[in-house]
Amino acid sequence: MILLDEIDSSLKDLKKRSLIRKRVVVSGRKKNKIKINGRWLINFASNDYLGLSQNSSIKKAIISGINKYGNGGSSSHLVSGHTEAHQNIEKITKNNIGFASSILFSSGYLANLGIITTIAEKDSFIYADKLNHASLNDACILSRGKFIRFPHSDMVALENHLKKNKIKKKKLIVTDGVFSMDGDLANIPELIKLAKKYDAYLYIDDAHGYGILGKSGQGILEHFEKKDSIKKISKERIIYTLTLSKAVGISGALVCANKKIVDLVINKSRAYIYTTAEQPALMYGIKRSFEIIKKNHSLRKKVSDYVYLFRRLINQKNLLVDSITPIQPLLIKDAKKTIKISKLLNELGLYVPAIRPPTVPIDSSRLRVSISALHSEGDIKKLAQAINEIVKNEN
Ligand SMILES: *Cc1c(COP(=O)(O)O)cnc(C)c1O
């Protein structure tokens, strides 16, 4: 229990270390811009990579869903909230990704919590990448399994941990597909090999990969589909989660797994059972969004062209991290300096958030630039020039 005067000093301490957080109030969104404090800024802070949150055919689909089912979710999935529309999205997803079964959660956070706490138990061993998303870490802690974190993408360290543990049967490897603050990809082929070799489950949270990676946008498994370890793999041991809040442009998450796991979740997962089902109308929008993602290769091409353009235009290459995705952080490191640069960009009409600890490790504060199909080539050039100029003056 925290005491009132402890709260004061805790907040003061955050302020002193440039780590205090405030919410910005957004009063409008239109194409590539957001309105903050009465000013329209070019938005480089959204996960709406394909611009689908603004798509008019998706809006229409959601409205048709509202006309059929009404505004709300009305009840949990196990009571009367599970509609034909929800069922249909699960079916489309398992077919698209190529799994036996799929289940819908109301958010990515809940999906991670709901799955990991259901399959990992007290006597389980969980091996997690050090840079996994906070929701995965929370899920691992809440599961009460033994939570072992290996250095980021260090497959040798992971194998050493797995090796030490030959007798124990219950093993789960947990990873982001695309790491959310760096934009780099998990080494999925190697992780699958290790999962197979050491008889472990592999949980992949592909929040930032779905819609972006793979030739038809079906995420990181499709991206690596030509690798031998993936071609041969039975998906029995893989659990694949995509969120609907990022490239899909709506909200919620879908988990693909074998049927036994999905049945267990329906019966045991508290994060699945004790919450209201997502508004059914959204399923109509998600269906339309899935269609666009599968067919519209030009959207993905546009985003990846922007990514290459941005990387080429940044003068100080040492600020860039190794990322082919729309997540293009610039590693400034110092929290105070990062905030200052973010403010200067804001004055030029460019909204780029400063990401600081505890979201990222200490001394790795960064400007997290997100690139979207809503941007124009001019937006990308303007941002790169502004960053080049500001960084040069700061050094
Ligand atoms: C955003 C994100 C989540 C959470 O998804 P929500 O639908 O926003 O709750 C989970 N995992 C990763 C890697 C994310 O980036």
Coordinates of N, CA and C in Angstrom, one line a residue, residues 29 45-54 104-112 133 135 180 205-212 241-254 278 282-283 285-286 289-290 293 368:
R29 N -8.7 13.8 -35.9 CA -7.8 13.0 -36.7 C -8.3 13.1 -38.2
A45 N 3.1 9.1 -34.9 CA 3.0 8.4 -33.6 C 1.9 7.4 -33.6
S46 N 1.5 6.9 -34.7 CA 0.4 6.0 -34.7 C 0.8 4.6 -35.2
N47 N 0.1 3.6 -34.8 CA 0.3 2.2 -35.2 C -0.6 1.9 -36.4
D48 N -1.2 2.9 -36.9 CA -2.1 2.7 -38.1 C -1.3 2.7 -39.4
Y49 N -0.5 1.6 -39.5 CA 0.5 1.6 -40.5 C 0.0 1.7 -42.0
L50 N -1.2 1.1 -42.1 CA -1.8 1.0 -43.5 C -2.9 2.1 -43.7
G51 N -3.1 2.9 -42.6 CA -4.1 3.9 -42.7 C -5.6 3.4 -42.7
L52 N -5.7 2.1 -42.3 CA -7.1 1.5 -42.3 C -8.0 2.0 -41.3
S53 N -7.5 2.6 -40.2 CA -8.4 3.2 -39.2 C -9.3 4.3 -39.8
Q54 N -8.9 4.8 -41.0 CA -9.6 5.9 -41.6 C -10.4 5.5 -42.9
L104 N -11.0 -15.1 -30.4 CA -11.0 -13.6 -30.4 C -10.9 -13.1 -29.0
F105 N -10.0 -12.1 -28.7 CA -10.0 -11.4 -27.4 C -10.3 -9.9 -27.7
S106 N -10.7 -9.2 -26.6 CA -11.1 -7.8 -26.8 C -9.9 -6.9 -26.9
S107 N -8.7 -7.3 -26.6 CA -7.5 -6.5 -26.8 C -6.3 -7.4 -26.8
G108 N -5.2 -6.9 -27.4 CA -3.9 -7.7 -27.4 C -3.4 -7.9 -26.0
Y109 N -3.6 -7.0 -25.1 CA -3.2 -7.1 -23.7 C -3.9 -8.3 -23.1
L110 N -5.2 -8.3 -23.3 CA -6.0 -9.4 -22.7 C -5.7 -10.8 -23.4
A111 N -5.4 -10.8 -24.7 CA -5.0 -12.0 -25.3 C -3.8 -12.6 -24.7
N112 N -2.8 -11.8 -24.5 CA -1.5 -12.3 -23.9 C -1.7 -12.8 -22.5
H133 N 7.1 -7.2 -25.2 CA 6.1 -6.2 -24.8 C 5.7 -6.4 -23.3
S135 N 3.0 -6.3 -21.9 CA 1.8 -7.2 -21.6 C 2.2 -8.7 -21.6
S180 N 8.3 -4.2 -30.5 CA 7.5 -3.0 -30.6 C 8.2 -1.6 -30.5
D205 N 3.8 -13.1 -30.3 CA 2.9 -11.9 -30.3 C 3.3 -11.1 -31.5
D206 N 2.4 -11.1 -32.6 CA 2.8 -10.5 -33.8 C 2.0 -9.2 -34.0
A207 N 1.8 -8.4 -33.0 CA 1.0 -7.2 -33.0 C 1.4 -6.2 -34.1
H208 N 2.8 -6.1 -34.4 CA 3.2 -5.2 -35.4 C 3.6 -5.9 -36.7
G209 N 3.5 -7.2 -36.8 CA 3.8 -7.9 -38.0 C 2.6 -8.1 -38.9
Y210 N 1.5 -8.4 -38.3 CA 0.3 -8.8 -39.1 C -0.1 -7.6 -39.9
G211 N -0.4 -7.8 -41.2 CA -0.8 -6.7 -42.1 C 0.4 -6.1 -42.8
I212 N 1.6 -6.2 -42.2 CA 2.8 -5.6 -42.7 C 3.8 -6.6 -43.4
T241 N -0.4 -14.9 -32.1 CA -1.4 -13.8 -31.8 C -1.2 -12.6 -32.7
L242 N -2.3 -12.1 -33.2 CA -2.2 -10.9 -34.0 C -3.2 -9.9 -33.3
T243 N -2.8 -8.6 -33.3 CA -3.8 -7.7 -32.8 C -4.5 -7.0 -33.9
L244 N -5.7 -6.5 -33.6 CA -6.5 -5.8 -34.5 C -6.5 -4.3 -34.4
S245 N -5.7 -3.9 -33.5 CA -5.6 -2.4 -33.2 C -4.5 -1.7 -33.9
K246 N -3.6 -2.4 -34.6 CA -2.5 -1.7 -35.3 C -2.8 -1.7 -36.8
A247 N -2.1 -2.5 -37.6 CA -2.3 -2.4 -39.0 C -3.8 -2.6 -39.4
V248 N -4.5 -3.5 -38.7 CA -5.9 -3.8 -39.0 C -6.8 -2.6 -38.8
G249 N -6.3 -1.7 -37.9 CA -7.0 -0.4 -37.8 C -8.3 -0.4 -36.9
I250 N -8.5 -1.4 -36.1 CA -9.8 -1.4 -35.3 C -9.4 -1.7 -33.9
S251 N -9.8 -2.8 -33.3 CA -9.4 -3.1 -31.9 C -9.7 -4.6 -31.7
G252 N -8.9 -5.2 -30.7 CA -9.1 -6.6 -30.4 C -7.9 -7.4 -30.8
A253 N -8.0 -8.7 -30.6 CA -6.8 -9.6 -31.0 C -7.4 -11.0 -31.3
L254 N -6.6 -11.7 -32.1 CA -7.0 -13.0 -32.4 C -5.8 -14.0 -32.1
E278 N -16.3 -8.2 -27.6 CA -16.2 -7.0 -28.4 C -17.5 -6.7 -29.1
L282 N -17.9 -4.4 -35.0 CA -16.5 -4.3 -35.3 C -16.0 -5.4 -36.2
M283 N -16.7 -6.6 -36.0 CA -16.3 -7.8 -36.8 C -16.5 -7.6 -38.3
G285 N -16.1 -4.7 -39.8 CA -15.0 -3.8 -40.2 C -13.7 -4.6 -40.3
I286 N -13.5 -5.6 -39.3 CA -12.3 -6.4 -39.3 C -12.3 -7.3 -40.6
S289 N -11.3 -5.2 -43.4 CA -9.9 -4.8 -43.3 C -9.0 -6.0 -43.7
F290 N -9.4 -7.2 -43.3 CA -8.7 -8.4 -43.7 C -8.6 -8.6 -45.2
I293 N -6.1 -6.1 -46.6 CA -4.8 -6.5 -46.3 C -4.3 -7.6 -47.2
R368 N 10.3 7.6 -31.4 CA 9.7 6.4 -32.1 C 8.9 6.9 -33.3

